[in-house]
Amino acid sequence: MQDNLILRVMAKVLIPVILIYAFYVQFHGDFSPGGGFQAGVIFSTAILLYALVFGMDRAADVMTDKLLIALSAGGLLLYAGTGVVSMLLGGEYLNYSALASNPLTGQHIGIIVIELGVGLTVASTMLLIFFSFARRVVSR
Amino acid sequence: MLALTVDIFLLVFLIASAVGILFTHQLFAMAMLFGLYSLLVASLFILLDAPDVAFTEAAVGTGIATVLMLATLAATKESKEKPRKKLSKSALTISIFTGALLLYGTTGLPKFGDPEAPIHTQMADRFIQQGQAETGVPNLVTAVLASYRGFDTLGEVTVVFTAGVGVLLLLRRRYKPKIRRNADAG
């Protein structure tokens, strides 16, 4: 698909918009529909579109397997770690009210952090699965 | 009236695409119809005032699942479903029995939108009345998912992570497995 001019131009226009939209859904999830899961999936579709139009190798150069594995595990650790931090600060596991002196601020911090963890894990895992599938096609 | 028309329109298309999936033999067309099916389901979720779920359905069902199916199709040789000559009677019996059982099961469910349904009387009231005061988050779906049921969501993220690990273990063969000749030395 790399020689199709219309696809290339359209992808170049669309990819930044999709990425911005993913970040909007990620960090605006507590005010509007969306959240970490949706944002992660939208983010990964942008990279997926890039990989489909401009080639797997160029996408894999940016999103290396090492990075994706680290992000996938890192997001989960961030989520689980938030629970541990709230325990250390005197609350129950994943009780974000303990994260700050004001319970509402604590809730806000906690929700933003765990949504970020969800987004990281979902985006990188979706890409990992796609790359693992697509590599088998390319290597045949 | 308009909402009902749109509902009927979407449901007819939903059934049409499901029947289309059943009767087509081209695997490529099947993957595309599955994508269409997901998009219609996402539209129905919007009509049911569940934009959060519609988001997920549209992005995962229409976007990622379709691309994964296409990648799988590209990795396989066959592009057509193998024709089945005869109808399997036992499979038909099991399908009809299961379908009838599920239909019978729906009679036990509370009516659509029934305010006395258990989900509306147990926890929902408390979440709606005190959710914003307790979490400070205007979007109640996020408040429930991230804060009240944070432990559930942690489990969901673990499932996604585990799926990724499973796919990596199954599909990535960077190193050929070596057979250790002398186990004592190793």
Coordinates of C-alpha atoms in Angstrom, one line a residue:
Chain A
M1 CA 0.0 0.0 0.0
Q2 CA 3.0 2.2 0.2
D3 CA 2.7 3.5 -3.4
N4 CA -0.8 4.7 -3.1
L5 CA -0.6 8.5 -2.9
I6 CA -4.2 9.1 -1.7
L7 CA -3.7 6.7 1.2
R8 CA -0.4 8.2 2.2
V9 CA -1.7 11.7 2.2
M10 CA -4.8 10.9 4.1
A11 CA -2.9 8.8 6.6
K12 CA -0.5 11.7 7.2
V13 CA -3.5 14.0 7.9
L14 CA -5.4 11.5 10.0
I15 CA -2.7 10.1 12.2
P16 CA -1.9 13.2 14.3
V17 CA -5.6 13.9 14.7
I18 CA -6.2 10.3 16.0
L19 CA -3.2 10.7 18.4
I20 CA -4.5 14.0 19.8
Y21 CA -8.0 12.5 20.1
A22 CA -6.5 9.5 22.0
F23 CA -4.8 11.9 24.5
Y24 CA -8.0 13.9 24.8
V25 CA -10.0 10.7 25.6
Q26 CA -7.2 9.6 28.0
F27 CA -6.9 12.8 30.1
H28 CA -10.5 14.0 29.7
G29 CA -12.0 10.7 30.7
D30 CA -13.3 11.9 34.0
F31 CA -15.4 14.6 32.4
S32 CA -16.5 13.1 29.1
P33 CA -17.0 9.5 27.8
G34 CA -13.8 7.5 27.6
G35 CA -10.9 6.6 29.7
G36 CA -7.7 4.6 29.7
F37 CA -9.0 1.6 27.8
Q38 CA -10.6 3.6 25.0
A39 CA -7.7 6.0 24.7
G40 CA -5.2 3.1 24.6
V41 CA -7.1 1.4 21.8
I42 CA -7.5 4.7 19.8
F43 CA -3.8 5.4 20.2
S44 CA -2.9 1.9 18.9
T45 CA -5.2 2.3 15.9
A46 CA -3.1 5.4 14.9
I47 CA 0.1 3.4 14.9
L48 CA -1.7 0.5 13.2
L49 CA -2.8 2.8 10.4
Y50 CA 0.8 4.0 10.0
A51 CA 2.0 0.4 9.9
L52 CA -0.6 -0.6 7.3
V53 CA 0.1 2.4 5.0
F54 CA 3.9 3.0 5.4
G55 CA 5.0 -0.5 6.2
M56 CA 5.5 -2.7 9.2
D57 CA 9.3 -2.1 9.5
R58 CA 9.1 1.7 9.8
A59 CA 6.4 1.4 12.5
A60 CA 8.4 -1.3 14.3
D61 CA 11.5 1.0 14.2
V62 CA 9.7 3.5 16.5
M63 CA 7.6 1.0 18.5
T64 CA 10.3 -1.6 19.2
D65 CA 9.3 -4.8 20.9
K66 CA 11.4 -4.0 23.9
L67 CA 9.7 -0.6 24.4
L68 CA 6.2 -2.2 24.0
I69 CA 6.9 -5.0 26.4
A70 CA 8.3 -2.5 28.9
L71 CA 5.3 -0.2 28.5
S72 CA 2.8 -3.1 28.7
A73 CA 4.3 -4.3 32.0
G74 CA 4.9 -0.7 33.2
G75 CA 1.3 0.3 32.9
L76 CA 0.1 -2.6 34.9
L77 CA 2.8 -1.9 37.5
L78 CA 1.8 1.7 37.7
Y79 CA -1.8 0.7 38.4
A80 CA -0.9 -1.9 41.0
G81 CA 1.8 0.4 42.4
T82 CA -0.8 3.1 43.0
G83 CA -2.6 0.7 45.3
V84 CA 0.6 0.0 47.2
V85 CA 1.3 3.7 47.6
S86 CA -2.2 4.3 48.9
M87 CA -1.6 1.4 51.4
L88 CA 1.7 2.9 52.5
L89 CA 0.0 6.3 53.0
G90 CA -2.5 4.7 55.4
G91 CA -5.5 3.8 53.3
E92 CA -6.8 0.5 51.9
Y93 CA -5.4 -1.0 48.7
L94 CA -6.5 1.3 45.8
N95 CA -8.2 3.8 48.1
Y96 CA -7.1 6.9 46.4
S97 CA -8.4 9.2 49.1
A98 CA -5.3 8.5 51.1
L99 CA -3.0 9.8 48.3
A100 CA -3.4 13.5 49.3
S101 CA -4.5 15.4 52.4
N102 CA -7.8 16.3 50.7
P103 CA -9.7 13.1 49.8
L104 CA -11.1 14.6 46.6
T105 CA -7.7 15.6 45.4
G106 CA -6.4 12.2 46.2
Q107 CA -9.3 10.6 44.2
H108 CA -8.4 12.8 41.3
I109 CA -4.7 12.0 41.3
G110 CA -5.4 8.3 41.8
I111 CA -7.9 8.1 38.9
I112 CA -5.6 10.0 36.5
V113 CA -2.6 7.8 37.4
I114 CA -4.4 4.5 37.1
E115 CA -6.1 5.5 33.9
L116 CA -2.7 6.3 32.5
G117 CA -1.6 2.8 33.5
V118 CA -4.6 1.3 31.8
G119 CA -3.9 3.3 28.7
L120 CA -0.2 2.4 28.5
T121 CA -0.9 -1.3 29.0
V122 CA -3.8 -1.5 26.5
A123 CA -2.1 0.5 23.8
S124 CA 1.2 -1.4 23.9
T125 CA -0.5 -4.8 24.3
M126 CA -2.7 -4.2 21.2
L127 CA 0.3 -3.2 19.2
L128 CA 2.3 -6.2 20.5
I129 CA -0.4 -8.6 19.4
F130 CA -0.7 -6.9 16.0
F131 CA 3.0 -6.9 15.4
S132 CA 3.3 -10.6 16.4
F133 CA 0.6 -11.5 14.0
A134 CA 1.8 -9.3 11.1
R135 CA 5.4 -10.5 11.5
R136 CA 4.3 -14.0 10.7
V137 CA 2.8 -12.7 7.4
V138 CA 5.9 -10.7 6.5
S139 CA 8.3 -13.5 7.3
R140 CA 6.5 -16.1 5.2
Chain B
M1 CA -40.8 7.9 17.0
L2 CA -37.6 8.8 15.3
A3 CA -35.6 6.9 17.9
L4 CA -37.7 3.8 17.3
T5 CA -37.2 4.1 13.5
V6 CA -33.5 4.4 13.9
D7 CA -33.5 1.4 16.4
I8 CA -35.5 -0.8 13.9
F9 CA -33.3 0.4 11.0
L10 CA -30.1 -0.6 13.0
L11 CA -31.5 -3.9 14.2
V12 CA -32.6 -4.9 10.7
F13 CA -29.1 -4.2 9.4
L14 CA -27.6 -6.0 12.4
I15 CA -29.6 -9.1 11.6
A16 CA -28.8 -8.8 7.9
S17 CA -25.1 -8.6 8.5
A18 CA -25.3 -11.6 10.9
V19 CA -27.1 -13.6 8.3
G20 CA -24.6 -12.4 5.7
I21 CA -21.8 -13.7 7.8
L22 CA -23.5 -17.1 8.0
F23 CA -24.1 -17.5 4.3
T24 CA -21.0 -16.0 2.8
H25 CA -18.1 -18.3 2.0
Q26 CA -15.5 -15.7 1.3
L27 CA -13.4 -15.2 4.5
F28 CA -12.5 -11.6 3.5
A29 CA -16.1 -10.7 3.2
M30 CA -16.8 -12.3 6.5
A31 CA -14.1 -10.2 8.2
M32 CA -15.6 -7.1 6.7
L33 CA -19.1 -8.0 7.8
F34 CA -17.9 -8.6 11.3
G35 CA -16.5 -5.1 11.3
L36 CA -19.8 -3.8 10.0
Y37 CA -21.6 -5.8 12.7
S38 CA -19.5 -4.2 15.4
L39 CA -20.1 -0.7 14.1
L40 CA -23.9 -1.3 14.2
V41 CA -23.6 -2.6 17.7
A42 CA -21.6 0.5 18.6
S43 CA -24.4 2.7 17.1
L44 CA -26.9 0.8 19.2
F45 CA -24.9 1.5 22.3
I46 CA -24.9 5.2 21.5
L47 CA -28.7 5.0 21.3
L48 CA -28.8 3.3 24.7
D49 CA -26.9 6.3 26.1
A50 CA -23.7 4.2 26.7
P51 CA -21.0 6.2 24.8
D52 CA -18.2 4.7 26.9
V53 CA -19.1 1.2 25.7
A54 CA -19.8 2.4 22.2
F55 CA -16.3 3.9 22.1
T56 CA -14.7 0.5 23.0
E57 CA -16.9 -1.4 20.6
A58 CA -16.1 0.8 17.7
A59 CA -12.4 0.9 18.3
V60 CA -11.8 -2.7 19.3
G61 CA -14.6 -4.5 17.3
T62 CA -14.4 -2.4 14.1
G63 CA -10.8 -1.3 14.2
I64 CA -8.4 -3.7 15.9
A65 CA -10.3 -7.0 15.6
T66 CA -10.9 -6.5 11.8
V67 CA -7.2 -5.7 11.3
L68 CA -6.2 -8.8 13.3
M69 CA -8.6 -10.9 11.3
L70 CA -7.1 -9.5 8.0
A71 CA -3.6 -10.2 9.3
T72 CA -4.6 -13.8 10.1
L73 CA -6.2 -14.2 6.7
A74 CA -3.0 -12.9 5.0
A75 CA -1.1 -15.6 7.0
T76 CA -3.4 -18.5 5.9
K77 CA -3.6 -20.0 2.4
E78 CA -7.3 -20.6 2.1
S79 CA -9.4 -17.6 1.3
K80 CA -12.7 -19.5 1.2
E81 CA -14.5 -21.5 3.8
K82 CA -14.5 -25.2 3.2
P83 CA -17.8 -26.3 1.7
R84 CA -19.8 -28.5 4.0
K85 CA -21.7 -31.2 2.2
K86 CA -24.1 -32.6 4.7
L87 CA -25.9 -31.0 7.6
S88 CA -24.8 -32.3 11.0
K89 CA -27.9 -33.3 12.9
S90 CA -26.3 -33.4 16.3
A91 CA -24.9 -29.9 15.9
L92 CA -28.2 -28.6 14.7
T93 CA -30.0 -30.1 17.7
I94 CA -27.4 -28.6 20.2
S95 CA -27.7 -25.2 18.5
I96 CA -31.5 -25.2 18.6
F97 CA -31.6 -26.5 22.2
T98 CA -29.1 -23.8 23.4
G99 CA -30.9 -21.1 21.5
A100 CA -34.3 -22.1 23.0
L101 CA -32.7 -22.3 26.5
L102 CA -31.3 -18.8 26.1
L103 CA -34.6 -17.4 24.9
Y104 CA -36.3 -19.1 27.8
G105 CA -33.7 -17.5 30.1
T106 CA -34.6 -14.0 28.8
T107 CA -38.1 -14.4 30.2
G108 CA -36.6 -14.4 33.7
L109 CA -34.8 -11.0 33.1
P110 CA -36.4 -7.8 34.4
K111 CA -38.2 -5.7 31.7
F112 CA -36.0 -3.2 29.7
G113 CA -35.8 0.0 31.7
D114 CA -37.8 -1.4 34.6
P115 CA -37.0 1.0 37.6
E116 CA -37.5 -2.0 40.0
A117 CA -34.8 -4.1 38.4
P118 CA -32.1 -5.2 40.9
I119 CA -29.3 -3.2 39.2
H120 CA -31.3 0.0 39.8
T121 CA -32.2 -0.7 43.4
Q122 CA -28.9 -2.1 44.8
M123 CA -25.9 0.1 44.2
A124 CA -26.8 2.5 41.4
D125 CA -28.7 4.9 43.6
R126 CA -25.8 5.4 45.9
F127 CA -23.3 5.9 43.0
I128 CA -25.6 8.5 41.4
Q129 CA -26.3 10.4 44.6
Q130 CA -22.9 10.3 46.2
G131 CA -20.5 9.5 43.4
Q132 CA -19.6 13.0 42.5
A133 CA -19.3 14.1 46.1
E134 CA -17.1 11.2 47.0
T135 CA -14.8 11.1 43.9
G136 CA -15.1 14.6 42.4
V137 CA -15.5 13.0 39.0
P138 CA -18.4 14.2 36.8
N139 CA -18.4 11.1 34.6
L140 CA -19.9 8.5 36.8
V141 CA -18.8 5.6 34.5
T142 CA -15.2 6.6 35.2
A143 CA -15.9 7.1 38.9
V144 CA -17.3 3.6 39.2
L145 CA -14.7 1.9 36.9
A146 CA -11.6 3.6 38.3
S147 CA -12.5 4.3 41.9
Y148 CA -15.4 2.2 43.3
R149 CA -14.4 -0.8 41.3
G150 CA -10.7 -0.1 41.0
F151 CA -9.9 -3.7 41.9
D152 CA -12.0 -5.1 39.0
T153 CA -10.4 -2.8 36.6
L154 CA -7.0 -3.9 37.8
G155 CA -8.0 -7.4 37.0
E156 CA -9.1 -6.3 33.5
V157 CA -5.8 -4.7 32.8
T158 CA -4.1 -7.9 34.1
V159 CA -6.2 -9.9 31.6
V160 CA -5.1 -7.6 28.7
F161 CA -1.5 -7.9 29.8
T162 CA -1.8 -11.7 30.1
A163 CA -3.3 -11.9 26.6
G164 CA -0.3 -10.0 25.3
V165 CA 2.2 -12.3 27.1
G166 CA 0.3 -15.3 25.8
V167 CA 0.4 -14.1 22.2
L168 CA 4.1 -13.3 22.5
L169 CA 4.9 -16.7 23.9
L170 CA 3.0 -18.5 21.2
L171 CA 3.8 -16.4 18.1
R172 CA 7.3 -15.0 18.6
R173 CA 9.9 -17.5 17.8
R174 CA 13.1 -15.5 17.6
Y175 CA 15.2 -18.2 18.9
K176 CA 14.9 -21.8 17.8
P177 CA 14.3 -24.1 20.7
K178 CA 17.5 -26.0 21.4
I179 CA 17.5 -29.6 22.6
R180 CA 20.0 -29.9 25.4
R181 CA 22.1 -32.9 24.7
N182 CA 23.8 -33.5 28.0
A183 CA 21.5 -32.4 30.8
D184 CA 24.2 -33.0 33.4
A185 CA 26.6 -30.4 32.0
G186 CA 24.0 -27.7 31.7

